[in-house]
Short mmCIF file of N, CA and C in Angstrom, two decimals:
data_model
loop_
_atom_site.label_atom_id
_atom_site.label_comp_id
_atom_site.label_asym_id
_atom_site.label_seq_id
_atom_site.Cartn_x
_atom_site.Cartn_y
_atom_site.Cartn_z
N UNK A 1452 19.87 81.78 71.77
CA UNK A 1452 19.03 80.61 71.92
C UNK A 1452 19.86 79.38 71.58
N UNK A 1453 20.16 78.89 72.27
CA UNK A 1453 20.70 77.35 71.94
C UNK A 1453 20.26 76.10 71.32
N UNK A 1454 21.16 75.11 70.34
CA UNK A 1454 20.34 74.47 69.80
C UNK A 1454 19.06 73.65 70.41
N UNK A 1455 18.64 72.49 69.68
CA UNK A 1455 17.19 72.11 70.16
C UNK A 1455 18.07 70.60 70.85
N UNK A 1456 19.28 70.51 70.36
CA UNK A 1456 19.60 68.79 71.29
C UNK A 1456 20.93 69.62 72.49
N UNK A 1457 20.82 70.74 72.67
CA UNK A 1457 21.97 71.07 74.12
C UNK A 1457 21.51 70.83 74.87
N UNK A 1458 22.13 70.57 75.99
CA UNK A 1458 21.73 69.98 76.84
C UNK A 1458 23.04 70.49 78.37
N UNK A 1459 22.94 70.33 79.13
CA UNK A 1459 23.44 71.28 80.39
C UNK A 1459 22.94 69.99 81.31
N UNK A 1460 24.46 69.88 82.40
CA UNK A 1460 24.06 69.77 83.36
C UNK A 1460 24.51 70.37 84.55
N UNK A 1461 23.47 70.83 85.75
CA UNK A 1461 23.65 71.84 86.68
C UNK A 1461 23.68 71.50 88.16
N UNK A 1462 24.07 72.39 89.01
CA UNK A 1462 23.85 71.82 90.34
C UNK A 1462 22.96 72.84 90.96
N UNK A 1463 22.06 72.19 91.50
CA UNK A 1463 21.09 72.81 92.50
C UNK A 1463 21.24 72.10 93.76
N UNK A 1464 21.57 72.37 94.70
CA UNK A 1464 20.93 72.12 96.40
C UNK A 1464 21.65 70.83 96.65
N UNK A 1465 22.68 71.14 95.95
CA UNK A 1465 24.03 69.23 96.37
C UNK A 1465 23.34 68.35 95.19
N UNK A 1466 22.54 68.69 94.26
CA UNK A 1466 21.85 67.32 93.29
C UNK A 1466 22.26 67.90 92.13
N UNK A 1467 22.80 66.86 91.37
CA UNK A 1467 23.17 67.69 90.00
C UNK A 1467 21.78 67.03 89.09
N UNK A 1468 21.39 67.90 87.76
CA UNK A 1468 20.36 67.51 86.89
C UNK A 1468 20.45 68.16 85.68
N UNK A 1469 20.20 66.99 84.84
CA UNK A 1469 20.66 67.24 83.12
C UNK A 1469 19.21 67.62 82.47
N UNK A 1470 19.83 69.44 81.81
CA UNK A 1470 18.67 69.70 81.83
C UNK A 1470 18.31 69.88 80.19
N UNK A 1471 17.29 70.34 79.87
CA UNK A 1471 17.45 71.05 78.73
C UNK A 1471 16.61 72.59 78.29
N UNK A 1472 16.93 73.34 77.73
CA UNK A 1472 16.03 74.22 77.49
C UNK A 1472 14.38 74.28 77.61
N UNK A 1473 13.63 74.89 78.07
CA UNK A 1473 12.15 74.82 78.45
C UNK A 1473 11.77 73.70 79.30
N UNK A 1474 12.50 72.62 79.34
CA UNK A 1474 12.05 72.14 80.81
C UNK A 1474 11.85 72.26 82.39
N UNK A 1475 10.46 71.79 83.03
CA UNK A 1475 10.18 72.27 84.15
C UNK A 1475 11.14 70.62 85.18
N UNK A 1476 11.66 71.33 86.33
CA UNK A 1476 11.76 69.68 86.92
C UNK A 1476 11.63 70.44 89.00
N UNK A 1477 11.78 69.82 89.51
CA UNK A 1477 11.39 69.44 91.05
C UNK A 1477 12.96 69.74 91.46
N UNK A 1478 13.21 70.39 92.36
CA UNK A 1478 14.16 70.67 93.23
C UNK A 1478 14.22 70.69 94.45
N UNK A 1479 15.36 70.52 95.41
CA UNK A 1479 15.36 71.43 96.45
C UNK A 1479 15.07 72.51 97.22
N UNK A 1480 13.98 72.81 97.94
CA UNK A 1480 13.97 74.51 98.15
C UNK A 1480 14.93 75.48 97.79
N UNK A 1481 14.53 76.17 96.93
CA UNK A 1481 15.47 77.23 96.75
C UNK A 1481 15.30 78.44 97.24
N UNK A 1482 16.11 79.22 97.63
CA UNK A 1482 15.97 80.56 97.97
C UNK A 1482 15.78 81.95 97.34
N UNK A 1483 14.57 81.51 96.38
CA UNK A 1483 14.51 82.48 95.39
C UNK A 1483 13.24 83.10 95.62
N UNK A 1484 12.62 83.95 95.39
CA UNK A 1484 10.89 84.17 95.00
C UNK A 1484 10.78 83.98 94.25
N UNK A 1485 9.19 83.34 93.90
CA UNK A 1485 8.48 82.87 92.83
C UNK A 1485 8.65 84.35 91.78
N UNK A 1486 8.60 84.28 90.46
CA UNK A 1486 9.04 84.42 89.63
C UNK A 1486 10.01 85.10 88.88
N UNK A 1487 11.08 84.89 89.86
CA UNK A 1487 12.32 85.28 89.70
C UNK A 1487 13.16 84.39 88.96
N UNK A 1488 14.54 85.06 88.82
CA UNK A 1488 14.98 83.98 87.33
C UNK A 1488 16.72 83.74 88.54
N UNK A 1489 17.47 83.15 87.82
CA UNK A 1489 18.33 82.86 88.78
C UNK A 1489 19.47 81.82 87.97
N UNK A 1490 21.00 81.77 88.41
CA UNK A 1490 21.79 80.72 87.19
C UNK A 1490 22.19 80.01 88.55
N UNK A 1491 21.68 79.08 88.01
CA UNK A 1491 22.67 77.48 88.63
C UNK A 1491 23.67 77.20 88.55
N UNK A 1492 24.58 76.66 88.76
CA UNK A 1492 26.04 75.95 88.39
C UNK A 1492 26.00 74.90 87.48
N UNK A 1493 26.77 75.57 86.94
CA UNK A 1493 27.01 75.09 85.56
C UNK A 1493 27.91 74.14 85.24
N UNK A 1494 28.01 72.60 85.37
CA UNK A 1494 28.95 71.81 85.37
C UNK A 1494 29.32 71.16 84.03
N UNK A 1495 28.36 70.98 83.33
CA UNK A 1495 28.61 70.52 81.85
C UNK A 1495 28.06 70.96 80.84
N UNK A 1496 28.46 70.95 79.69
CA UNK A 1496 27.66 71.53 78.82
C UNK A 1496 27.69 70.87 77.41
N UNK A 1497 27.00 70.34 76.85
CA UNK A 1497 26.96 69.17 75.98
C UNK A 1497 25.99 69.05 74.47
N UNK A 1498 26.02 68.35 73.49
CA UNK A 1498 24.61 67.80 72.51
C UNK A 1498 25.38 69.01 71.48
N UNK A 1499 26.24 69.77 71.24
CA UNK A 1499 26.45 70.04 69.81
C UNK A 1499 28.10 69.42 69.67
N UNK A 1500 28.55 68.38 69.62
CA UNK A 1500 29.89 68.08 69.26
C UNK A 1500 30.42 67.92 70.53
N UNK A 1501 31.46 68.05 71.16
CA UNK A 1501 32.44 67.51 72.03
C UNK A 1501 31.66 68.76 73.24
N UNK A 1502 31.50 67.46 74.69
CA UNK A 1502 31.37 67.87 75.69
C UNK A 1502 32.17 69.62 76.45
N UNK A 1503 31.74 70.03 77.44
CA UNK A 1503 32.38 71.43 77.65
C UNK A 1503 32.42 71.54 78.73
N UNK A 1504 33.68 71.58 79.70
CA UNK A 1504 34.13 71.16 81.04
C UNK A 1504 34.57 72.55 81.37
N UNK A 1505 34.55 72.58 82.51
CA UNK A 1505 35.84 73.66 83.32
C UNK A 1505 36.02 74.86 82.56
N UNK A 1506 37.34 75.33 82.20
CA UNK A 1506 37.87 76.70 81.33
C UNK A 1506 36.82 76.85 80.04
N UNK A 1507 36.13 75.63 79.91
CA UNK A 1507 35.48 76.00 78.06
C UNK A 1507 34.69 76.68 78.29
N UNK A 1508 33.92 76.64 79.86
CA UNK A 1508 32.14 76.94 79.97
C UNK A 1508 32.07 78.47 80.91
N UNK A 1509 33.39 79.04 80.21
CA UNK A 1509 33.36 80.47 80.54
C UNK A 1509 32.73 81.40 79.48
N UNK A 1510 31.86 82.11 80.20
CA UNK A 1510 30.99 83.12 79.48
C UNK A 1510 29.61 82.07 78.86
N UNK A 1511 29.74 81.12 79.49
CA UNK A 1511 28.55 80.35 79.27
C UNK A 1511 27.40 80.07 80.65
N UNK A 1512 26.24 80.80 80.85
CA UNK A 1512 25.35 80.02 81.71
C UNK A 1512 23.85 79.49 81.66
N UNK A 1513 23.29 78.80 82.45
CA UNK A 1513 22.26 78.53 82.68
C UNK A 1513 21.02 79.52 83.07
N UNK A 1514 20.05 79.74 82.74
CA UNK A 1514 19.09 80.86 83.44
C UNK A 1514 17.81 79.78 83.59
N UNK A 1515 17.90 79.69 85.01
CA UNK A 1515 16.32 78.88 85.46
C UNK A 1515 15.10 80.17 86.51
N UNK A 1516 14.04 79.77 85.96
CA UNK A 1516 13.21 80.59 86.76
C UNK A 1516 12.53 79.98 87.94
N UNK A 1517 12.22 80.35 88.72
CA UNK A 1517 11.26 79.69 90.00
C UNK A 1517 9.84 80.14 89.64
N UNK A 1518 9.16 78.78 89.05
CA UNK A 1518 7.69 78.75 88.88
C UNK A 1518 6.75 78.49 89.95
N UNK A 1519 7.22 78.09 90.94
CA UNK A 1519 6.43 77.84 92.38
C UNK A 1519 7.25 77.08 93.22
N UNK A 1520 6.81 77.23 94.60
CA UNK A 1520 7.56 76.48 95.55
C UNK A 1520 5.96 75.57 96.10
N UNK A 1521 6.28 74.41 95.95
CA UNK A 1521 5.40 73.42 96.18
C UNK A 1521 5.96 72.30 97.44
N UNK A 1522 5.12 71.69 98.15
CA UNK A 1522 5.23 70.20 98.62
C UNK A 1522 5.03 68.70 98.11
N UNK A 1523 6.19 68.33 98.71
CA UNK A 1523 6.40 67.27 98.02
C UNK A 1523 5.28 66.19 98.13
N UNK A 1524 5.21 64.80 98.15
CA UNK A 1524 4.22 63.76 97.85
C UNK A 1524 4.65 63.64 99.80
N UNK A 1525 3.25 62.95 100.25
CA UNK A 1525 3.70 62.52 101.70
C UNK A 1525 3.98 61.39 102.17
N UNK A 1526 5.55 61.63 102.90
CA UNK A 1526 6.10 60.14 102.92
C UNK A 1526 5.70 59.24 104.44
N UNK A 1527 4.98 58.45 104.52
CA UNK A 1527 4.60 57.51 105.58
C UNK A 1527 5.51 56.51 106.08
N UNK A 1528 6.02 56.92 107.51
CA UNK A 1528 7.04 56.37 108.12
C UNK A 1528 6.64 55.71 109.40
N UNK A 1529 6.62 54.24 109.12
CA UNK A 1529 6.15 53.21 110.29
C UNK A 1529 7.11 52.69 110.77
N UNK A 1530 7.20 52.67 112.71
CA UNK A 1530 8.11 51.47 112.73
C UNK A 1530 7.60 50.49 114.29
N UNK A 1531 7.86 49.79 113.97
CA UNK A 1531 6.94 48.15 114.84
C UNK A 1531 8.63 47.40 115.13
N UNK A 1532 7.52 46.84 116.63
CA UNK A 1532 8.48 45.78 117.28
C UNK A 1532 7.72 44.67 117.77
N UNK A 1533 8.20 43.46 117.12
CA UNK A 1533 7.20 42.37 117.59
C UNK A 1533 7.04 41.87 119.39
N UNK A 1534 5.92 41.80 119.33
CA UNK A 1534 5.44 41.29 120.72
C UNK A 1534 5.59 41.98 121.89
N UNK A 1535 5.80 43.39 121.70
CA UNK A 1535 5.92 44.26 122.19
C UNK A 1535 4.96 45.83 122.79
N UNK A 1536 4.41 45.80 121.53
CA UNK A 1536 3.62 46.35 121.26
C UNK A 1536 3.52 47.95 120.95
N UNK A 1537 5.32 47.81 120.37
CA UNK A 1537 5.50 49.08 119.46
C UNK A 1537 5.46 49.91 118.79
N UNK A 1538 4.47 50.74 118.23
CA UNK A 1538 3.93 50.93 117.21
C UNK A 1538 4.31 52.61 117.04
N UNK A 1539 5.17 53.20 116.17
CA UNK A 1539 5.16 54.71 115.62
C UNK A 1539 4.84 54.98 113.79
N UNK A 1540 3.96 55.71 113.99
CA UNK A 1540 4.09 56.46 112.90
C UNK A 1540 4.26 57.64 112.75
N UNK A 1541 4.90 58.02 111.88
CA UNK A 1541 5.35 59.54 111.64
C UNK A 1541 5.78 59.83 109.68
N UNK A 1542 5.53 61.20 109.51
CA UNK A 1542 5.51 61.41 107.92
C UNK A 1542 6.44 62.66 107.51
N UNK A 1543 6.59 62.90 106.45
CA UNK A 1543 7.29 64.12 106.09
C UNK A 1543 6.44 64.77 105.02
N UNK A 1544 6.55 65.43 104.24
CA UNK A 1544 6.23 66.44 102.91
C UNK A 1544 7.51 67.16 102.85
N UNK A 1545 8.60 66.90 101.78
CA UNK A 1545 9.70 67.87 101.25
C UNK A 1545 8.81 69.13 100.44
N UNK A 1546 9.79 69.98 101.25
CA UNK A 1546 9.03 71.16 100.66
C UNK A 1546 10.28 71.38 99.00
N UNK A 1547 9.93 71.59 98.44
CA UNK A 1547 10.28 71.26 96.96
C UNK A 1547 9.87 73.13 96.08
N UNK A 1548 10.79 73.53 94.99
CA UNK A 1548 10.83 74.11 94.14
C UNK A 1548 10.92 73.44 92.59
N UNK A 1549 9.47 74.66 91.95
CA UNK A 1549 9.34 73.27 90.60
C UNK A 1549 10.33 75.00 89.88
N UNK A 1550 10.60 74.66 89.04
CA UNK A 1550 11.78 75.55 87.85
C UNK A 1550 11.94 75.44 86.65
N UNK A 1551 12.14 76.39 85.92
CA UNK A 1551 11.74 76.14 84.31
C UNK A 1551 13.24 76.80 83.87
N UNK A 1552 13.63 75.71 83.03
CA UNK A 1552 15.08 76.03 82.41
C UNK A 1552 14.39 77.21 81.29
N UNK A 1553 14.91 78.43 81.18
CA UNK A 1553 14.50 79.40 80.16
C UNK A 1553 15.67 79.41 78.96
N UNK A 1554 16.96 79.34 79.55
CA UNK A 1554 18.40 79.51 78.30
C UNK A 1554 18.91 78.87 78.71
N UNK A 1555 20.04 78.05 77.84
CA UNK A 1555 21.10 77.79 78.27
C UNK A 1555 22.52 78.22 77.04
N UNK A 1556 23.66 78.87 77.61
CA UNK A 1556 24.31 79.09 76.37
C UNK A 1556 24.85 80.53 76.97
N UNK A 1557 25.07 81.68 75.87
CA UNK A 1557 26.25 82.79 76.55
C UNK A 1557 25.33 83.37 77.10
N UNK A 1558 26.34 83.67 77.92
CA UNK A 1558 25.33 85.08 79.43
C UNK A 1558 25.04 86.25 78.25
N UNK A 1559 24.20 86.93 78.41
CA UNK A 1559 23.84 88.02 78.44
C UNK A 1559 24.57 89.06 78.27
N UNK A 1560 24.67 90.13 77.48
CA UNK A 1560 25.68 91.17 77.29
C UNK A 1560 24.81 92.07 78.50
N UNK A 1561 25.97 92.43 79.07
CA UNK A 1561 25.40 93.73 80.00
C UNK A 1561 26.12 94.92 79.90
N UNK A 1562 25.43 95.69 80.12
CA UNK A 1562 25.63 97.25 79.87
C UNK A 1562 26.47 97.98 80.83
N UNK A 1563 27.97 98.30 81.01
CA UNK A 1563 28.04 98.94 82.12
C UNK A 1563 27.92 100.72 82.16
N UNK A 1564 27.56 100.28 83.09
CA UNK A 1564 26.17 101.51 83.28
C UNK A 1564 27.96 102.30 84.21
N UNK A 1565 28.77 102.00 85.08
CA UNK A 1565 29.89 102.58 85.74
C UNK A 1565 30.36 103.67 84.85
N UNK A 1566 30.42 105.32 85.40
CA UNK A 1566 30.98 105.92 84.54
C UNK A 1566 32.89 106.15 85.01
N UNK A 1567 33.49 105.73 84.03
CA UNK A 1567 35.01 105.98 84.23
C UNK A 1567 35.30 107.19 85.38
N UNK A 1568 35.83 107.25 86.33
CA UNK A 1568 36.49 108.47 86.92
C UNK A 1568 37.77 109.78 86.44
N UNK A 1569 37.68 110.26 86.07
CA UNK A 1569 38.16 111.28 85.75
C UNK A 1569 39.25 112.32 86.97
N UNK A 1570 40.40 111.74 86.95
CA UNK A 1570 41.00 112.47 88.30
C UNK A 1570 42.51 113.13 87.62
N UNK A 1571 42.58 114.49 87.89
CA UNK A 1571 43.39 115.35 87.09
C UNK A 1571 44.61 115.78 88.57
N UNK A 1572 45.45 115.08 88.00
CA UNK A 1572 46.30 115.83 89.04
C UNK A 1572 47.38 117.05 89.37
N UNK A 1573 47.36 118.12 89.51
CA UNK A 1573 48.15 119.09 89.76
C UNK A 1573 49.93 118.76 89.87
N UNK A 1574 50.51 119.92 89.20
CA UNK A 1574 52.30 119.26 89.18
C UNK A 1574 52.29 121.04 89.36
N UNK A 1575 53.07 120.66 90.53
CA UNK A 1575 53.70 121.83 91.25
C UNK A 1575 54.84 122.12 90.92
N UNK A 1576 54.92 123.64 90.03
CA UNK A 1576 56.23 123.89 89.03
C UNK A 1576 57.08 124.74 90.36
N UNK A 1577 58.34 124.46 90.54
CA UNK A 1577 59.29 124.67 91.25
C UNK A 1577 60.23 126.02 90.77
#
């Protein structure tokens, strides 16, 4: 568990965002299913003493979950030409992923489950 002032910042979907532990924030669609967990890129890592770049932020990651994939607010797009009598409108809705930072700090010990191979080789006495 990492302290309460770390702080991480990550890249999702070309946008980088400074996050912190238990926070929810708005993304890019991601390609995850809803409540699946997933690590971001990990670009900085920061809030206990001297910042953590590049070679430092090995064996260090992020774990964000996908809490829903939502739409965004709807954007209203007008465009007019005087005396003409031009008139378009057209709108969008970004389709958007909301995400909940769960850790940030060392990965996870994992278990390897791989059992060693065992290969005995024969010496042909002459």
């Amino acid at each position: 568990m990492a302290a309460k002032d770390t702080y991480a910042i990550i890249a999702v979907g070309g946008k980088q965002y400074r996050v912190r532990e238990g926070e929810r924030l708005l993304v890019d669609r991601v390609a995850v299913d809803e409540g699946k967990t997933f690590q971001p890129d990990l670009l900085l890592l920061g809030g206990d003493g001297e910042p953590k770049l590049g070679d430092k932020l090995k064996g260090q990651q992020v774990t964000a979950k996908v809490a829903a994939h939502v739409l965004g607010k709807k954007v209203i797009v007008g465009k007019h030409k005087r005396r003409t009598g031009y008139r378009r409108r057209n709108g969008h809705r970004s389709r958007l992923t909301q995400i909940e930072i769960q850790s940030i700090g060392k990965k996870a010990a994992t278990k390897s489950t791989a059992k060693k191979s065992t290969t005995t080789t024969k010496t042909e006495e002459e």
